[in-house]
């Protein structure tokens, strides 16, 4: 009688594992072996230990360096969710739970996606099984502590920065014209060439008393805002001056050797490069022009087409303005680009406001009498409203589902007597 031939047990189906890594800051990411690499190495080692169960690492990297875990606005996380929904992932492996999220609500939403697509979730350093009620309860407790830790860190950081500002220290941010950041950190150093430009800008504005005219002259000279290089070597070029960045420069109290924090002025550690009397005079002119509009008077009479008109040649917004001649107000819509960068920057200067508004109103009245247009408009409005309701209902169901699961886990734990 022939002996039966032994057969090998069937191989376990492949479990495609996506490794997700995250670090809140960019510090140290330029190193040859950084914390993201360390997280991935630990996850790969864990997956290798499960090779007999069919686990395998996907080659795609999902690394979010310099992104907070307090929200879901992370490019690698969004790519991971897309791949999960496309069926390309069977398990998500992280070093710690808080690498995926520090927010209970966000984590519940992510777990909802994983559950819908039957994707497992594994934390290398925190062993639990999300298939059991106890495992899910432990997971929620871990996330609660992670969220609490994030909020405490944020609170301590705010307190530390507030204390540093009150002491006049530089607490970071983008450098501004006239100063360089000390490579050792914590303070500003005077850039003499730029400081000369800053003083000239204040003098020019006090002479012109117009942000637009001053910006036009600065750009004619070829002057630009601050150019600087980040710690990671990324170069930020200076940009042409306009009303917004010029107003920010002229309003910066740091040029007088002081710092501002929550409306209070404190002595700063950086040397002053603008005479305080000149700075105060500049603020008076800025405030006066803010009330009267300076040479480009702000609209005090309403603008029917405010934020609706666009300049045809350059596609900039058309803003409302007016002039006074012989006691009469004449309203116009003015190209924003031309107003900010000078009238030579765009062929469109200004158009009479009353004529444009009359034309638009007449057209709207004509459209409003067309039954087909009215019907389509109402249908579109109803569809938009229905979609908004659908999104709100979906969010509500996600949150209620997470709450129900947590309550169920708590009841089971209490019924089992903590076993």
XYZ file of C-alpha atoms in Angstrom:
419
model
C 0.000 0.000 0.000
C 1.465 3.356 -1.104
C 2.097 5.833 1.704
C 0.326 9.163 1.517
C 2.659 12.012 0.599
C 2.851 14.759 3.212
C 1.844 18.166 1.900
C 3.021 21.542 3.160
C 0.434 23.669 4.930
C -1.053 26.387 2.738
C 0.815 29.678 2.883
C -0.824 32.501 4.794
C -2.307 35.177 2.563
C -0.059 38.224 2.228
C -0.822 41.059 4.649
C 0.363 44.259 2.983
C 1.624 46.587 5.719
C 1.911 50.358 5.301
C 4.295 52.018 7.765
C 3.283 55.519 8.854
C 5.794 57.823 10.584
C 5.458 61.383 11.874
C 7.444 64.104 13.652
C 5.924 67.393 14.780
C 8.919 69.591 13.932
C 11.475 69.714 11.122
C 14.390 69.792 13.557
C 16.893 67.025 12.818
C 15.152 65.777 9.670
C 18.189 66.695 7.565
C 20.315 64.097 9.379
C 21.325 60.905 7.569
C 19.341 58.833 10.098
C 16.525 60.803 11.683
C 13.593 59.978 13.935
C 11.374 59.064 10.966
C 13.980 56.513 9.889
C 14.134 55.155 13.457
C 10.346 54.754 13.583
C 10.340 52.968 10.224
C 13.215 50.674 11.226
C 11.345 49.567 14.376
C 8.166 48.948 12.367
C 10.048 46.961 9.705
C 11.633 44.792 12.402
C 8.200 44.058 13.875
C 6.781 43.154 10.462
C 9.733 40.819 9.793
C 8.924 39.030 13.048
C 5.446 38.345 11.623
C 6.692 37.135 8.242
C 5.461 33.629 8.997
C 1.936 35.045 9.173
C 2.299 36.526 5.701
C 3.135 40.088 6.725
C 5.101 42.132 4.182
C 6.214 45.778 4.014
C 4.853 47.972 1.263
C 7.638 49.963 -0.467
C 5.625 53.185 -0.408
C 6.790 55.553 2.368
C 4.249 57.510 4.372
C 6.442 60.009 6.245
C 5.084 63.291 7.648
C 8.050 65.333 8.862
C 7.193 68.679 10.443
C 3.436 68.060 10.823
C 1.340 68.191 14.001
C -0.673 65.190 15.116
C -3.469 67.486 16.258
C -5.170 67.531 12.853
C -5.378 65.537 9.616
C -3.834 68.161 7.322
C -0.835 65.956 6.522
C 0.156 64.958 2.974
C 1.452 61.459 3.778
C -1.592 60.657 5.932
C -3.915 61.740 3.140
C -2.009 59.525 0.660
C -2.291 56.627 3.090
C -6.064 57.064 3.407
C -6.404 57.168 -0.383
C -4.413 53.919 -0.710
C -6.531 52.297 2.021
C -9.739 53.202 0.215
C -8.223 51.866 -3.027
C -7.625 48.475 -1.361
C -3.826 48.617 -1.527
C -3.263 48.308 2.248
C -4.197 45.507 4.680
C -2.559 46.862 7.839
C -1.246 50.183 9.146
C 1.816 49.928 11.386
C 3.052 52.805 13.570
C 5.741 53.153 16.220
C 3.294 54.659 18.746
C -0.413 55.463 18.592
C 0.171 59.218 18.842
C 2.244 59.121 15.641
C -1.017 58.543 13.766
C -3.060 61.123 15.696
C -3.198 63.012 18.986
C -6.858 63.909 18.517
C -9.590 61.546 19.697
C -12.040 62.800 17.073
C -9.532 62.513 14.210
C -8.429 59.077 15.362
C -12.050 57.909 15.487
C -12.508 59.083 11.908
C -9.350 57.284 10.795
C -10.419 54.094 12.575
C -13.809 54.377 10.866
C -12.013 54.265 7.497
C -9.865 51.322 8.621
C -12.917 49.412 9.863
C -14.841 50.024 6.647
C -12.001 48.556 4.583
C -11.047 45.826 7.100
C -7.572 47.227 7.627
C -5.737 46.230 10.810
C -4.000 48.787 13.022
C -0.778 47.930 14.863
C 1.333 49.948 17.294
C 4.823 48.468 17.638
C 5.531 49.701 21.181
C 2.000 49.449 22.610
C 0.618 45.942 22.308
C -3.163 45.781 22.075
C -5.751 44.106 19.908
C -8.407 46.398 18.453
C -10.601 43.373 17.763
C -11.527 43.156 21.479
C -13.505 45.572 23.624
C -10.631 45.775 26.123
C -8.186 46.597 23.344
C -10.395 49.364 22.015
C -10.832 50.797 25.507
C -7.056 50.793 26.080
C -6.622 52.508 22.726
C -9.078 55.268 23.637
C -7.358 55.769 27.005
C -3.964 56.055 25.296
C -5.365 58.591 22.863
C -6.914 60.606 25.690
C -3.512 60.907 27.340
C -1.889 61.741 23.980
C -4.372 64.563 23.403
C -3.882 65.803 26.972
C -0.098 65.779 26.468
C -0.401 67.744 23.211
C -2.560 70.397 24.883
C -0.153 70.663 27.837
C 2.842 71.043 25.494
C 1.026 73.769 23.553
C 0.144 75.579 26.781
C 3.713 75.398 28.098
C 5.053 76.623 24.754
C 2.701 79.619 24.780
C 3.685 80.472 28.359
C 7.387 80.183 27.538
C 7.073 82.404 24.465
C 5.065 84.986 26.405
C 7.708 85.119 29.135
C 10.478 85.458 26.539
C 8.664 88.307 24.772
C 8.156 90.151 28.052
C 11.922 89.939 28.539
C 12.446 91.438 25.085
C 13.826 88.282 23.494
C 13.437 87.173 19.885
C 11.206 84.074 19.921
C 11.396 83.142 16.264
C 9.471 83.756 13.089
C 10.398 85.302 9.776
C 13.275 87.810 9.968
C 12.602 91.313 8.693
C 14.576 93.911 6.779
C 17.345 95.490 8.847
C 18.177 92.487 11.039
C 19.644 88.996 10.728
C 18.980 86.132 13.127
C 21.943 85.241 15.323
C 23.084 81.717 14.272
C 23.209 80.854 17.963
C 19.518 81.771 18.186
C 17.527 83.901 20.585
C 18.333 87.389 19.304
C 18.575 89.696 16.291
C 21.744 91.233 14.862
C 21.763 94.509 12.928
C 22.410 94.217 9.179
C 23.985 97.628 8.523
C 23.278 97.735 4.767
C 19.633 96.856 5.294
C 19.357 99.189 8.301
C 20.345 102.077 6.012
C 17.531 101.067 3.638
C 15.010 100.874 6.486
C 15.796 104.415 7.647
C 15.532 105.637 4.053
C 12.117 103.949 3.713
C 10.779 105.742 6.803
C 12.096 109.088 5.519
C 10.602 108.478 2.063
C 7.174 107.648 3.482
C 7.118 110.750 5.684
C 7.933 112.796 2.589
C 5.417 111.092 0.274
C 2.783 110.301 2.946
C 1.416 107.634 0.596
C 1.986 103.884 0.762
C 1.418 103.489 -2.984
C 3.797 106.285 -3.981
C 6.440 105.012 -1.549
C 6.146 101.430 -2.815
C 6.428 102.601 -6.440
C 9.637 104.495 -5.672
C 11.158 101.591 -3.710
C 10.445 99.185 -6.557
C 11.910 101.677 -9.040
C 15.118 101.601 -6.996
C 15.081 97.806 -7.129
C 14.699 97.429 -3.366
C 13.004 94.320 -2.036
C 11.697 92.896 1.222
C 13.917 90.694 3.386
C 15.669 87.774 1.676
C 16.695 84.980 4.039
C 17.691 81.322 4.253
C 16.081 78.742 6.541
C 18.035 76.360 8.762
C 17.442 73.657 6.153
C 19.011 75.808 3.446
C 15.833 76.898 1.644
C 16.238 80.387 0.186
C 13.349 82.855 0.484
C 13.828 85.638 -2.035
C 12.778 89.188 -1.300
C 9.610 90.418 -3.010
C 8.606 93.807 -4.478
C 7.025 96.272 -2.093
C 3.262 96.813 -1.967
C 0.824 98.508 0.392
C 0.513 95.482 2.664
C 4.157 94.578 3.290
C 5.185 98.253 3.381
C 2.561 98.988 6.043
C 3.858 96.018 8.055
C 7.422 97.339 7.861
C 6.471 100.883 8.877
C 4.346 99.588 11.793
C 7.033 97.301 13.233
C 7.961 98.602 16.684
C 11.020 96.305 16.739
C 12.884 98.941 14.703
C 12.882 101.151 17.827
C 14.568 98.450 19.922
C 11.327 97.286 21.521
C 8.985 94.289 21.254
C 5.200 94.076 21.329
C 3.238 91.347 23.084
C -0.560 91.341 23.380
C -0.744 95.103 22.940
C 1.970 95.906 25.498
C 5.392 97.293 24.518
C 8.504 95.951 26.280
C 12.192 96.892 25.924
C 13.850 94.555 23.434
C 17.323 93.068 23.328
C 17.916 94.130 19.693
C 19.516 97.554 18.989
C 17.240 100.258 17.565
C 17.839 101.255 13.933
C 15.050 103.865 13.651
C 14.723 106.939 15.860
C 11.670 106.461 18.131
C 10.480 109.991 17.272
C 10.544 109.136 13.549
C 8.652 105.900 14.208
C 5.966 107.701 16.262
C 5.552 110.356 13.550
C 5.150 107.555 10.992
C 2.399 105.942 13.079
C 0.558 109.273 13.232
C 0.627 109.565 9.431
C -0.482 105.929 9.012
C -3.385 106.440 11.427
C -4.417 109.682 9.736
C -4.346 108.062 6.299
C -6.236 105.097 7.705
C -9.059 107.422 8.750
C -9.098 109.594 5.624
C -7.754 107.070 3.140
C -4.753 109.236 2.276
C -4.517 109.831 -1.433
C -6.695 106.823 -2.151
C -9.785 107.456 -0.054
C -11.594 104.475 1.398
C -15.214 103.862 0.473
C -17.680 105.466 2.903
C -20.767 105.136 0.728
C -21.087 101.388 0.194
C -20.046 99.467 -2.889
C -22.608 97.260 -4.565
C -19.986 95.224 -6.429
C -17.369 95.065 -3.674
C -15.235 91.866 -3.974
C -17.109 90.912 -7.160
C -15.422 92.875 -9.957
C -12.162 91.647 -11.525
C -9.777 93.610 -13.722
C -9.906 92.136 -17.227
C -6.224 92.705 -18.257
C -4.570 91.418 -15.042
C -7.401 89.577 -13.183
C -6.792 91.562 -9.982
C -9.675 92.602 -7.761
C -11.363 95.941 -8.448
C -11.686 97.858 -5.184
C -14.018 100.742 -4.414
C -12.652 104.256 -4.014
C -13.750 107.845 -4.525
C -12.438 111.353 -4.976
C -13.873 114.720 -3.973
C -13.997 117.600 -6.452
C -15.711 120.871 -5.630
C -17.495 119.246 -2.708
C -18.882 116.341 -4.738
C -17.982 112.653 -4.322
C -17.122 110.701 -7.446
C -17.031 106.930 -6.951
C -14.806 104.544 -8.897
C -13.732 100.918 -9.015
C -9.928 100.815 -9.152
C -7.598 97.962 -10.134
C -5.953 96.708 -6.921
C -2.697 95.860 -8.696
C -2.487 99.344 -10.199
C -3.181 100.931 -6.827
C -0.580 98.836 -4.995
C 2.235 98.755 -7.550
C 1.670 101.985 -9.402
C -0.531 103.023 -12.286
C 1.989 101.810 -14.875
C 1.541 98.180 -13.765
C -1.903 97.747 -15.414
C -3.651 99.456 -18.343
C -6.933 99.587 -16.403
C -6.923 102.580 -14.079
C -10.448 103.228 -12.812
C -14.033 102.897 -14.011
C -17.047 104.955 -12.838
C -18.824 102.995 -10.107
C -22.359 104.215 -10.798
C -22.292 103.230 -14.471
C -20.931 99.740 -13.783
C -23.410 99.121 -10.958
C -26.332 100.326 -13.079
C -25.335 97.969 -15.896
C -25.037 94.964 -13.559
C -28.360 95.693 -11.829
C -30.134 95.950 -15.179
C -28.690 92.617 -16.274
C -29.725 90.934 -13.011
C -33.251 92.273 -13.371
C -33.411 90.853 -16.882
C -32.132 87.486 -15.708
C -34.588 87.450 -12.799
C -37.529 87.565 -15.196
C -36.385 84.434 -17.084
C -38.315 81.418 -15.649
C -35.709 78.917 -16.869
C -32.864 80.749 -15.128
C -34.867 81.121 -11.916
C -35.705 77.408 -11.949
C -32.089 76.360 -12.465
C -30.908 78.726 -9.730
C -33.398 77.347 -7.224
C -32.489 73.763 -8.147
C -28.780 74.490 -7.702
C -29.418 76.147 -4.330
C -31.481 73.178 -3.135
C -28.776 70.739 -4.286
C -26.072 72.714 -2.488
C -28.180 72.798 0.672
C -28.817 69.045 0.468
C -25.098 68.339 0.053
C -24.263 70.506 3.071
C -26.851 68.634 5.145
C -25.418 65.308 3.947
C -21.887 66.284 5.019
C -23.077 67.436 8.437
C -25.075 64.224 8.906
C -22.047 62.105 7.926
C -19.852 63.908 10.475
C -22.529 63.456 13.123
C -22.780 59.722 12.427
C -18.989 59.329 12.690
C -18.901 61.085 16.059
C -21.939 59.207 17.376
C -20.459 55.910 16.174
C -17.223 56.566 18.038
C -19.177 57.479 21.167
C -21.340 54.346 20.922
C -18.289 52.097 20.550
C -16.618 53.658 23.573
C -19.784 53.338 25.688
C -20.167 49.692 24.607
C -16.568 48.956 25.579
C -17.057 50.604 28.959
C -20.254 48.617 29.652
C -18.582 45.333 28.678
C -15.623 46.121 30.895
C -17.898 46.906 33.832
C -20.036 43.792 33.211
C -16.926 41.590 33.114
C -15.752 42.970 36.429
C -12.546 44.339 34.903
C -11.406 40.950 33.634
